[in-house]
Coordinates of C-alpha atoms (C1' of nucleotides) in Angstrom, one line a residue:
Chain A
M1 CA -26.5 -15.9 -30.9
P2 CA -29.6 -18.3 -31.1
D3 CA -29.3 -21.1 -28.7
K4 CA -28.5 -19.6 -25.5
A5 CA -31.8 -21.1 -24.1
Q6 CA -29.4 -23.7 -22.2
A7 CA -31.1 -23.6 -18.7
K8 CA -29.3 -23.8 -16.2
P9 CA -30.1 -26.8 -13.7
K10 CA -33.0 -25.6 -11.9
S11 CA -33.3 -28.9 -9.9
K12 CA -32.7 -26.9 -6.7
A13 CA -31.2 -23.4 -5.1
P14 CA -33.2 -20.2 -5.5
K15 CA -30.0 -18.8 -5.5
T16 CA -27.5 -18.8 -8.4
P17 CA -24.3 -21.2 -7.7
K18 CA -22.6 -19.3 -9.9
P19 CA -21.1 -15.7 -9.4
R20 CA -23.1 -13.7 -12.6
A21 CA -24.2 -15.1 -15.8
Y22 CA -26.4 -12.6 -17.8
H23 CA -25.7 -11.7 -21.2
H24 CA -22.5 -12.4 -21.9
G25 CA -20.9 -15.3 -19.1
D26 CA -18.5 -13.4 -17.7
L27 CA -17.6 -10.0 -19.8
K28 CA -15.2 -9.1 -16.7
A29 CA -13.1 -12.3 -17.3
A30 CA -13.2 -11.9 -20.6
L31 CA -12.2 -8.0 -20.7
V32 CA -9.0 -9.2 -19.0
E33 CA -8.2 -11.9 -20.7
A34 CA -8.6 -10.0 -23.9
G35 CA -6.5 -7.2 -22.4
A36 CA -3.3 -9.3 -21.4
R37 CA -3.6 -10.6 -24.8
I38 CA -3.3 -7.6 -26.6
V39 CA -0.5 -6.1 -24.3
E40 CA 1.6 -9.2 -24.8
R41 CA 1.1 -9.1 -28.5
D42 CA 1.2 -5.5 -29.1
G43 CA 2.7 -3.6 -26.4
V44 CA 2.1 -1.6 -23.6
M45 CA 1.1 1.3 -24.8
A46 CA -1.3 -0.6 -28.2
L47 CA -4.0 -1.4 -25.4
S48 CA -7.1 1.2 -25.5
L49 CA -10.2 0.4 -24.2
R50 CA -11.9 0.4 -27.4
R51 CA -9.4 -2.2 -28.5
V52 CA -10.1 -4.3 -25.9
A53 CA -13.9 -4.1 -26.0
R54 CA -13.2 -4.9 -29.8
E55 CA -11.3 -7.8 -29.1
A56 CA -14.0 -9.3 -26.7
G57 CA -17.3 -9.0 -29.3
V58 CA -18.8 -6.0 -27.1
S59 CA -19.3 -1.8 -27.4
Q60 CA -16.8 0.6 -27.0
T61 CA -18.8 1.2 -23.7
A62 CA -19.9 -2.2 -22.4
P63 CA -16.9 -2.2 -20.0
Y64 CA -17.5 0.6 -18.0
H65 CA -20.3 -1.7 -16.4
H66 CA -17.3 -4.0 -14.8
F67 CA -14.7 -1.0 -14.6
T68 CA -14.7 2.3 -13.5
D69 CA -12.2 3.3 -16.2
K70 CA -9.2 2.3 -18.3
E71 CA -6.9 2.3 -15.7
A72 CA -8.9 -0.3 -13.1
L73 CA -9.1 -2.4 -16.4
L74 CA -5.1 -2.3 -16.8
A75 CA -5.2 -2.5 -12.3
E76 CA -6.9 -6.0 -13.0
I77 CA -4.3 -7.1 -15.3
A78 CA -1.3 -6.2 -13.3
A79 CA -3.1 -7.9 -10.4
T80 CA -3.0 -10.9 -12.5
G81 CA 0.5 -10.7 -13.6
F82 CA 1.3 -10.7 -9.7
R83 CA -0.6 -13.2 -9.4
D84 CA 1.0 -15.4 -12.4
L85 CA 4.5 -14.8 -10.8
S86 CA 4.0 -15.5 -7.3
A87 CA 2.9 -19.2 -8.7
E88 CA 5.7 -18.9 -10.7
M89 CA 8.3 -18.3 -8.3
E90 CA 6.1 -21.2 -6.2
V91 CA 6.2 -23.6 -9.2
R92 CA 9.8 -23.2 -9.3
G93 CA 11.3 -22.3 -5.6
S94 CA 8.7 -25.1 -3.7
A95 CA 10.3 -28.1 -4.8
I96 CA 14.1 -27.1 -4.1
A97 CA 15.5 -28.3 -0.6
G98 CA 18.1 -25.3 0.9
A99 CA 16.9 -21.5 1.5
S100 CA 20.1 -20.2 -0.4
P101 CA 19.4 -22.2 -3.8
R102 CA 15.7 -21.9 -3.2
L103 CA 16.6 -18.1 -2.8
G104 CA 18.5 -18.2 -6.5
A105 CA 15.5 -20.0 -8.1
L106 CA 13.1 -17.2 -6.5
G107 CA 15.4 -15.0 -8.7
T108 CA 15.4 -16.8 -11.5
A109 CA 11.7 -17.1 -11.9
Y110 CA 11.5 -13.4 -11.2
V111 CA 13.6 -12.5 -14.2
L112 CA 12.5 -15.6 -16.5
F113 CA 8.7 -14.2 -15.7
A114 CA 9.6 -10.8 -16.8
T115 CA 11.0 -11.6 -19.9
E116 CA 8.3 -14.1 -20.9
N117 CA 5.4 -11.4 -20.2
P118 CA 7.5 -7.7 -21.1
G119 CA 3.8 -6.4 -21.2
R120 CA 2.1 -7.3 -18.3
F121 CA 5.6 -6.8 -16.2
R122 CA 5.5 -3.0 -18.1
L123 CA 2.0 -2.7 -16.9
M124 CA 2.7 -3.9 -13.3
F125 CA 5.7 -1.3 -12.3
G126 CA 5.2 1.2 -15.5
P127 CA 3.8 4.8 -15.1
L128 CA 0.4 3.3 -16.5
I129 CA -1.6 3.0 -13.3
G130 CA -0.7 6.5 -11.4
E131 CA -1.7 5.0 -7.9
K132 CA -1.2 1.5 -8.0
A133 CA -2.6 1.3 -3.9
A134 CA -6.0 2.6 -4.9
Y135 CA -6.6 -1.1 -6.5
P136 CA -7.0 -3.1 -3.5
A137 CA -6.8 -6.5 -5.7
L138 CA -3.6 -5.2 -7.5
L139 CA -2.1 -4.3 -3.9
E140 CA -3.1 -7.6 -2.2
A141 CA -1.8 -9.5 -5.1
S142 CA 2.0 -7.5 -5.5
L143 CA 2.1 -8.0 -1.6
S144 CA 2.1 -11.6 -1.8
S145 CA 4.8 -11.5 -4.0
Y146 CA 6.6 -9.6 -2.0
Q147 CA 5.8 -11.8 1.3
M148 CA 7.3 -14.9 -0.9
I149 CA 10.6 -13.2 -1.5
R150 CA 10.4 -11.7 2.2
D151 CA 10.1 -15.5 3.1
A152 CA 12.7 -16.7 1.5
V153 CA 15.1 -13.9 2.6
A154 CA 13.9 -14.9 5.8
A155 CA 14.6 -18.9 5.8
Y156 CA 18.2 -17.9 4.4
L157 CA 19.0 -15.6 6.9
E158 CA 18.0 -17.9 10.0
E159 CA 19.9 -20.2 8.0
I160 CA 23.5 -18.6 7.6
G161 CA 22.8 -17.9 11.6
P162 CA 22.3 -15.1 13.2
E163 CA 26.5 -14.5 13.9
E164 CA 26.8 -14.6 9.5
A165 CA 23.6 -12.3 9.4
G166 CA 24.2 -9.7 11.7
G167 CA 20.5 -7.4 13.2
D168 CA 18.8 -8.9 9.7
A169 CA 18.0 -12.3 11.3
E170 CA 15.1 -10.5 13.3
N171 CA 14.4 -7.3 10.7
P172 CA 14.7 -8.6 7.0
E173 CA 12.9 -6.0 5.4
A174 CA 16.5 -4.0 4.3
A175 CA 18.1 -7.5 3.2
T176 CA 14.2 -8.4 1.3
M177 CA 14.3 -5.0 -0.7
A178 CA 18.2 -5.1 -1.7
A179 CA 17.2 -9.2 -2.9
W180 CA 14.1 -7.6 -4.8
S181 CA 15.6 -4.4 -5.7
L182 CA 18.4 -6.9 -7.9
V183 CA 15.9 -9.3 -9.3
H184 CA 13.8 -6.3 -10.3
G185 CA 17.0 -4.2 -11.6
L186 CA 18.2 -7.1 -13.5
A187 CA 14.7 -7.7 -15.2
T188 CA 13.7 -4.0 -16.5
L189 CA 17.6 -3.8 -18.0
I190 CA 16.8 -7.1 -19.9
N191 CA 13.6 -5.9 -21.1
D192 CA 15.0 -2.4 -21.9
R193 CA 18.0 -3.8 -23.5
G194 CA 19.0 -2.4 -26.8
F195 CA 21.8 -1.1 -24.9
N196 CA 24.2 -4.0 -24.3
S197 CA 23.0 -7.3 -23.5
E198 CA 24.9 -10.1 -25.3
A199 CA 28.0 -7.4 -24.2
M200 CA 28.4 -9.2 -21.3
G201 CA 29.5 -12.9 -21.4
A202 CA 26.4 -14.4 -20.5
P203 CA 24.7 -16.6 -22.6
D204 CA 21.5 -16.7 -21.2
I205 CA 19.3 -15.2 -19.2
E206 CA 19.0 -17.8 -16.5
T207 CA 23.1 -18.2 -16.0
L208 CA 23.0 -14.3 -16.5
T209 CA 20.5 -14.6 -13.5
Q210 CA 22.2 -16.6 -11.0
Q211 CA 25.7 -14.9 -11.9
V212 CA 24.4 -11.4 -10.7
T213 CA 22.6 -12.8 -7.8
S214 CA 25.6 -14.8 -6.5
Y215 CA 27.2 -11.4 -5.8
L216 CA 24.1 -10.6 -3.5
R217 CA 23.8 -14.2 -1.9
N218 CA 28.1 -13.9 -1.1
G219 CA 27.0 -10.9 0.0
L220 CA 24.3 -10.9 2.6
G221 CA 26.4 -14.4 4.1
R222 CA 29.5 -12.2 4.2
Chain B
M1 CA -9.6 37.3 -37.4
P2 CA -9.5 40.4 -35.8
D3 CA -6.5 42.3 -35.7
K4 CA -3.4 41.1 -34.9
A5 CA -1.8 44.0 -36.3
Q6 CA 0.2 43.9 -33.1
A7 CA 3.8 45.4 -33.8
K8 CA 6.5 42.7 -34.8
P9 CA 9.1 41.7 -32.4
K10 CA 11.6 44.9 -33.5
S11 CA 14.6 43.3 -31.3
K12 CA 16.4 42.8 -34.9
A13 CA 19.9 41.2 -33.9
P14 CA 21.5 41.6 -36.7
K15 CA 23.7 38.3 -36.8
T16 CA 22.8 35.4 -34.2
P17 CA 25.1 34.2 -32.3
K18 CA 22.8 31.5 -31.8
P19 CA 23.3 28.7 -33.7
R20 CA 19.4 29.1 -34.6
A21 CA 17.0 31.8 -34.3
Y22 CA 14.5 32.2 -36.9
H23 CA 10.7 32.6 -35.9
H24 CA 11.1 31.3 -32.0
G25 CA 14.5 31.7 -31.4
D26 CA 15.4 28.1 -30.2
L27 CA 11.6 26.4 -30.0
K28 CA 13.4 22.3 -30.0
A29 CA 15.4 23.2 -26.9
A30 CA 12.3 25.2 -25.5
L31 CA 10.3 22.5 -26.4
V32 CA 12.4 20.2 -24.5
E33 CA 12.2 22.2 -21.8
A34 CA 8.3 22.4 -21.6
G35 CA 8.3 18.7 -21.9
A36 CA 10.3 17.8 -18.6
R37 CA 8.5 20.4 -16.6
I38 CA 5.3 18.7 -18.3
V39 CA 6.6 15.3 -17.0
E40 CA 7.5 16.5 -13.9
R41 CA 4.3 18.1 -12.8
D42 CA 1.9 16.3 -13.8
G43 CA 3.1 13.0 -14.6
V44 CA 3.7 10.9 -17.5
M45 CA 0.3 10.3 -18.5
A46 CA 0.0 14.4 -18.6
L47 CA 2.3 14.8 -21.5
S48 CA 0.8 15.4 -24.8
L49 CA 2.3 17.2 -27.6
R50 CA -0.4 19.9 -28.1
R51 CA 0.2 20.2 -24.6
V52 CA 3.7 20.8 -24.7
A53 CA 3.2 23.0 -27.8
R54 CA 0.6 25.3 -25.9
E55 CA 3.1 25.3 -23.1
A56 CA 5.7 26.7 -25.5
G57 CA 3.2 28.9 -27.1
V58 CA 3.5 27.6 -30.6
S59 CA 0.8 26.0 -32.4
Q60 CA 0.2 22.1 -32.1
T61 CA 2.0 21.3 -35.4
A62 CA 4.9 23.5 -35.0
P63 CA 6.8 20.7 -33.0
Y64 CA 6.6 18.0 -36.1
H65 CA 9.4 20.3 -37.7
H66 CA 11.6 19.5 -35.0
F67 CA 10.8 16.4 -34.1
T68 CA 9.6 13.4 -36.5
D69 CA 6.6 12.3 -33.8
K70 CA 6.0 12.6 -30.8
E71 CA 7.8 9.7 -29.2
A72 CA 11.5 11.4 -30.8
L73 CA 10.3 14.8 -28.3
L74 CA 10.2 12.4 -24.8
A75 CA 13.7 10.5 -26.4
E76 CA 15.2 14.1 -26.6
I77 CA 13.8 14.7 -22.7
A78 CA 14.7 11.3 -21.3
A79 CA 18.2 12.2 -23.1
T80 CA 18.4 14.6 -21.1
G81 CA 17.4 12.7 -18.1
F82 CA 20.7 10.4 -19.0
R83 CA 22.9 13.5 -19.2
D84 CA 21.6 15.1 -16.0
L85 CA 22.0 11.8 -14.1
S86 CA 25.6 11.2 -15.1
A87 CA 26.0 15.1 -13.9
E88 CA 25.2 14.2 -10.8
M89 CA 26.6 11.4 -10.4
E90 CA 29.7 13.2 -11.8
V91 CA 29.3 15.9 -8.5
R92 CA 28.7 13.4 -5.6
G93 CA 31.1 10.5 -6.7
S94 CA 33.9 12.5 -8.4
A95 CA 35.4 14.4 -4.7
I96 CA 35.3 11.0 -3.0
A97 CA 38.6 8.7 -2.9
G98 CA 38.3 5.4 -2.5
A99 CA 36.9 3.1 -4.9
S100 CA 34.7 1.7 -2.7
P101 CA 33.0 4.7 -0.8
R102 CA 33.1 6.3 -4.6
L103 CA 31.0 3.0 -6.0
G104 CA 28.5 4.1 -3.4
A105 CA 28.4 7.7 -3.7
L106 CA 27.2 6.9 -7.0
G107 CA 24.4 4.4 -6.3
T108 CA 23.2 7.2 -3.7
A109 CA 23.3 9.5 -6.4
Y110 CA 21.4 7.4 -8.9
V111 CA 19.1 7.1 -6.1
L112 CA 18.6 10.4 -5.2
F113 CA 18.0 11.4 -9.2
A114 CA 15.0 8.9 -9.5
T115 CA 13.2 10.0 -6.6
E116 CA 14.0 13.9 -7.4
N117 CA 13.1 13.3 -10.6
P118 CA 10.7 10.7 -11.2
G119 CA 8.9 11.6 -14.1
R120 CA 11.9 11.6 -16.1
F121 CA 13.2 8.3 -14.8
R122 CA 10.5 7.0 -15.6
L123 CA 10.4 8.1 -19.0
M124 CA 13.9 7.4 -19.3
F125 CA 12.8 3.8 -18.4
G126 CA 9.2 3.3 -18.5
P127 CA 7.5 2.1 -21.9
L128 CA 6.3 5.2 -23.4
I129 CA 9.6 4.9 -25.5
G130 CA 8.9 1.7 -27.9
E131 CA 12.6 1.0 -29.3
K132 CA 15.3 3.4 -27.2
A133 CA 18.1 1.7 -29.4
A134 CA 16.5 3.7 -32.0
Y135 CA 17.4 7.3 -30.7
P136 CA 21.2 8.2 -31.4
A137 CA 21.3 10.5 -28.6
L138 CA 19.4 8.8 -25.9
L139 CA 21.2 5.9 -26.7
E140 CA 24.1 7.7 -26.7
A141 CA 23.3 9.3 -22.9
S142 CA 22.2 6.1 -21.5
L143 CA 25.4 4.5 -22.4
S144 CA 27.4 7.5 -21.3
S145 CA 25.9 6.5 -17.6
Y146 CA 26.6 3.4 -18.1
Q147 CA 30.1 4.1 -18.5
M148 CA 30.6 5.8 -15.4
I149 CA 28.9 3.1 -13.6
R150 CA 31.0 0.4 -15.6
D151 CA 34.5 2.6 -14.6
A152 CA 33.3 3.0 -10.8
V153 CA 33.2 -0.9 -10.5
A154 CA 36.3 -2.2 -12.7
A155 CA 37.9 0.5 -10.4
Y156 CA 36.8 -1.1 -6.9
L157 CA 37.2 -4.1 -8.6
E158 CA 40.8 -3.2 -9.5
E159 CA 41.0 -1.7 -5.6
I160 CA 39.9 -5.3 -3.8
G161 CA 42.6 -7.0 -5.9
P162 CA 42.1 -9.9 -7.9
E163 CA 42.2 -12.1 -5.5
E164 CA 39.0 -11.0 -4.3
A165 CA 37.4 -10.2 -7.0
G166 CA 37.9 -13.1 -9.1
G167 CA 37.6 -13.5 -12.5
D168 CA 35.8 -10.6 -12.7
A169 CA 38.6 -7.6 -12.5
E170 CA 39.1 -8.3 -16.1
N171 CA 35.1 -8.7 -17.4
P172 CA 33.1 -6.0 -15.0
E173 CA 30.6 -6.8 -17.0
A174 CA 28.7 -9.1 -15.0
A175 CA 29.5 -6.9 -11.7
T176 CA 28.1 -3.7 -13.4
M177 CA 25.0 -5.6 -14.4
A178 CA 24.6 -6.6 -10.7
A179 CA 25.5 -3.0 -9.4
W180 CA 23.2 -1.0 -12.1
S181 CA 20.5 -3.7 -11.2
L182 CA 21.0 -3.3 -7.5
V183 CA 20.4 0.9 -7.4
H184 CA 17.7 1.2 -10.5
G185 CA 15.5 -1.5 -8.8
L186 CA 15.6 0.1 -5.5
A187 CA 14.9 3.4 -7.5
T188 CA 11.9 1.9 -9.4
L189 CA 10.4 0.1 -6.4
I190 CA 10.8 3.4 -4.4
N191 CA 9.3 5.7 -6.6
D192 CA 6.5 3.6 -7.1
R193 CA 5.7 2.9 -3.5
G194 CA 2.8 2.5 -1.8
F195 CA 3.7 -0.8 -1.2
N196 CA 5.6 -0.6 2.4
S197 CA 8.7 1.7 2.2
E198 CA 8.1 2.9 5.8
A199 CA 7.6 -0.5 6.5
M200 CA 11.4 -1.4 6.7
G201 CA 13.5 0.4 9.4
A202 CA 14.9 2.8 7.2
P203 CA 14.7 6.8 7.8
D204 CA 15.4 8.4 4.9
I205 CA 16.5 7.4 1.3
E206 CA 19.8 8.4 1.5
T207 CA 20.8 5.6 4.2
L208 CA 18.6 3.0 2.6
T209 CA 20.5 3.2 0.0
Q210 CA 23.8 2.9 1.8
Q211 CA 22.2 -0.1 3.4
V212 CA 20.8 -1.8 0.6
T213 CA 24.0 -1.3 -1.0
S214 CA 26.0 -2.7 1.5
Y215 CA 24.9 -6.1 0.6
L216 CA 26.6 -6.0 -2.4
R217 CA 29.8 -4.3 -1.9
N218 CA 30.3 -7.3 0.7
G219 CA 29.7 -9.7 -1.8
L220 CA 32.0 -8.3 -4.4
G221 CA 34.9 -8.1 -1.9
R222 CA 34.6 -11.4 -1.2
Chain C
dC1 C1' -47.7 -15.9 -15.2
dA2 C1' -47.4 -10.8 -15.4
dG3 C1' -45.2 -6.9 -13.7
dC4 C1' -41.0 -4.4 -11.6
dT5 C1' -36.8 -3.4 -11.4
dC6 C1' -32.1 -3.8 -12.3
dA7 C1' -27.7 -5.2 -14.0
dT8 C1' -26.2 -5.4 -19.0
dC9 C1' -25.1 -3.7 -23.3
dT10 C1' -25.6 -0.4 -27.6
dT11 C1' -26.0 4.0 -29.9
dG12 C1' -24.8 8.5 -30.1
dA13 C1' -22.1 12.5 -28.7
dC14 C1' -18.1 15.6 -26.6
dG15 C1' -13.6 17.1 -26.4
dG16 C1' -8.7 16.2 -26.5
dC17 C1' -5.4 13.5 -28.8
dG18 C1' -1.4 12.4 -32.9
dT19 C1' -0.5 13.3 -37.5
dC20 C1' -1.0 14.8 -42.6
dA21 C1' -2.1 18.4 -46.1
dA22 C1' -2.0 22.8 -47.7
dG23 C1' -0.9 27.4 -47.1
dA24 C1' 1.3 31.7 -45.2
dT25 C1' 5.6 34.3 -43.4
dT26 C1' 10.1 34.7 -42.6
dC27 C1' 15.3 33.7 -42.9
dT28 C1' 19.3 32.9 -45.1
dC29 C1' 22.2 32.9 -49.5
dC30 C1' 23.4 34.9 -53.9
Chain D
dG1 C1' 15.8 42.1 -54.2
dG2 C1' 14.3 37.3 -55.7
dA3 C1' 14.5 32.1 -55.2
dG4 C1' 14.2 28.7 -52.4
dA5 C1' 14.6 26.5 -48.2
dA6 C1' 13.1 26.8 -43.3
dT7 C1' 9.8 27.5 -40.0
dC8 C1' 5.3 28.2 -38.3
dT9 C1' -0.4 28.0 -38.9
dT10 C1' -5.0 26.8 -39.8
dG11 C1' -7.9 22.7 -40.9
dA12 C1' -9.1 18.3 -41.0
dC13 C1' -9.3 13.0 -40.0
dG14 C1' -10.0 9.3 -37.2
dC15 C1' -8.7 7.1 -32.6
dC16 C1' -9.2 7.4 -27.9
dG17 C1' -11.4 8.3 -23.3
dT18 C1' -16.1 9.0 -21.4
dC19 C1' -20.8 10.3 -20.2
dA20 C1' -25.8 10.2 -21.4
dA21 C1' -29.9 8.1 -22.9
dG22 C1' -32.0 4.4 -24.2
dA23 C1' -32.6 -1.0 -25.6
dT24 C1' -32.8 -5.9 -23.6
dG25 C1' -33.0 -9.2 -20.9
dA26 C1' -32.7 -11.7 -16.1
dG27 C1' -34.3 -12.6 -11.7
dC28 C1' -37.7 -11.3 -8.2
dT29 C1' -42.3 -11.4 -5.9
dG30 C1' -47.2 -11.8 -6.1

DNA sequence: CAGCTCATCTTGACGGCGTCAAGATTCTCC
DNA sequence: GGAGAATCTTGACGCCGTCAAGATGAGCTG
């Protein structure tokens, strides 16, 4: 690497404005990105720390200066998955007026994210990360996704009114659990298909999701 | 290298009534059993082929005479999981009259199996087995579990009558997908908890399951 | 600028892993 | 009882996660 002689604008600031830029630039982010690429390309089981380091162009032990162990790197990749999931739900849901179709849009976004990013989805919920709550960034990102669904469920319960929603209007946790469970189970079963996904009469994933989630909406609203 | 002049097994049964009893007795079943024990005791990630062999008292390569590779052993363990799941659903559901409570009993059995056998449950649906359809025994066992749920859903749709069930009475696949998705997602989320399972107002898993599945039943029946 | 300090990255090594190759042991069957 | 196949063992290879020790370069203080 010849020219890295690029000097930063020393015009000011004894403090570096960038967070960190030592030898590599930003190896931590590069490792997360390389890991996510491997997971999606070759599957969860093909991801090894040495492979990630190789893909990032550094030695095998370089990651240990940014992550305490392999699991910590996996947790960071999973956290980016939750952030992307939240972003996709935001994109698909924010433009839609009406709590019921908005809830359906969130479910569609959830299932679509899972089927378009199966590697990271398996990482986010699979057993490769033993204690997910041990990683604050992962916990926060997952709670953020949870709250997006919870807010949509609460808005839906409020829209249909208290006499329809029963006591759930004030405590939407159980209804949220049902909604998340439904889309999460559907996404998991689609991803681990091979069982018989085409056997049912649903042409594509989007309509299948709406078909399945409609059961819950009808149930929620009585 | 020192003396292994230990007396050989003199317990010489002339005719083995069992299907196969060569050196070990029935190593294949012993390996599956040891593997399931390790998975439940120490988690999915702690299961290695060498460890299973050690636990069964044989050398590291002995399993290769009964399974083509590690994944094949995992698939066999997962298949026993599906068989046990079907058995538990049978036990809980068969004694119950009425399609609606019977469907609820199946859901409860499903979630209880997942929470009582989290290791095997993760094996059955996690990413450790790449192509699940590549193992006939696993495929058959999982299809058998699927059909138990499908039959219960179909019976329920028939009980509530065609005008309530809509067109689903003749093709219960979508409704089955919804039912399976709901309990499967709930089981997964409970097992990977640490997020916030106690936050909602459900005391134990059984009532939580009934609470959540009641949404779907109300939805299915109108 | 000199020099210190520390974060960063490297090389080398250790034990455990999945799996193959080759040899030893034991069962089945004629 | 002997042939052949099934079963199990020892040994080895390369990849893995991770630790220890050293090299390199950035930023701070004087």
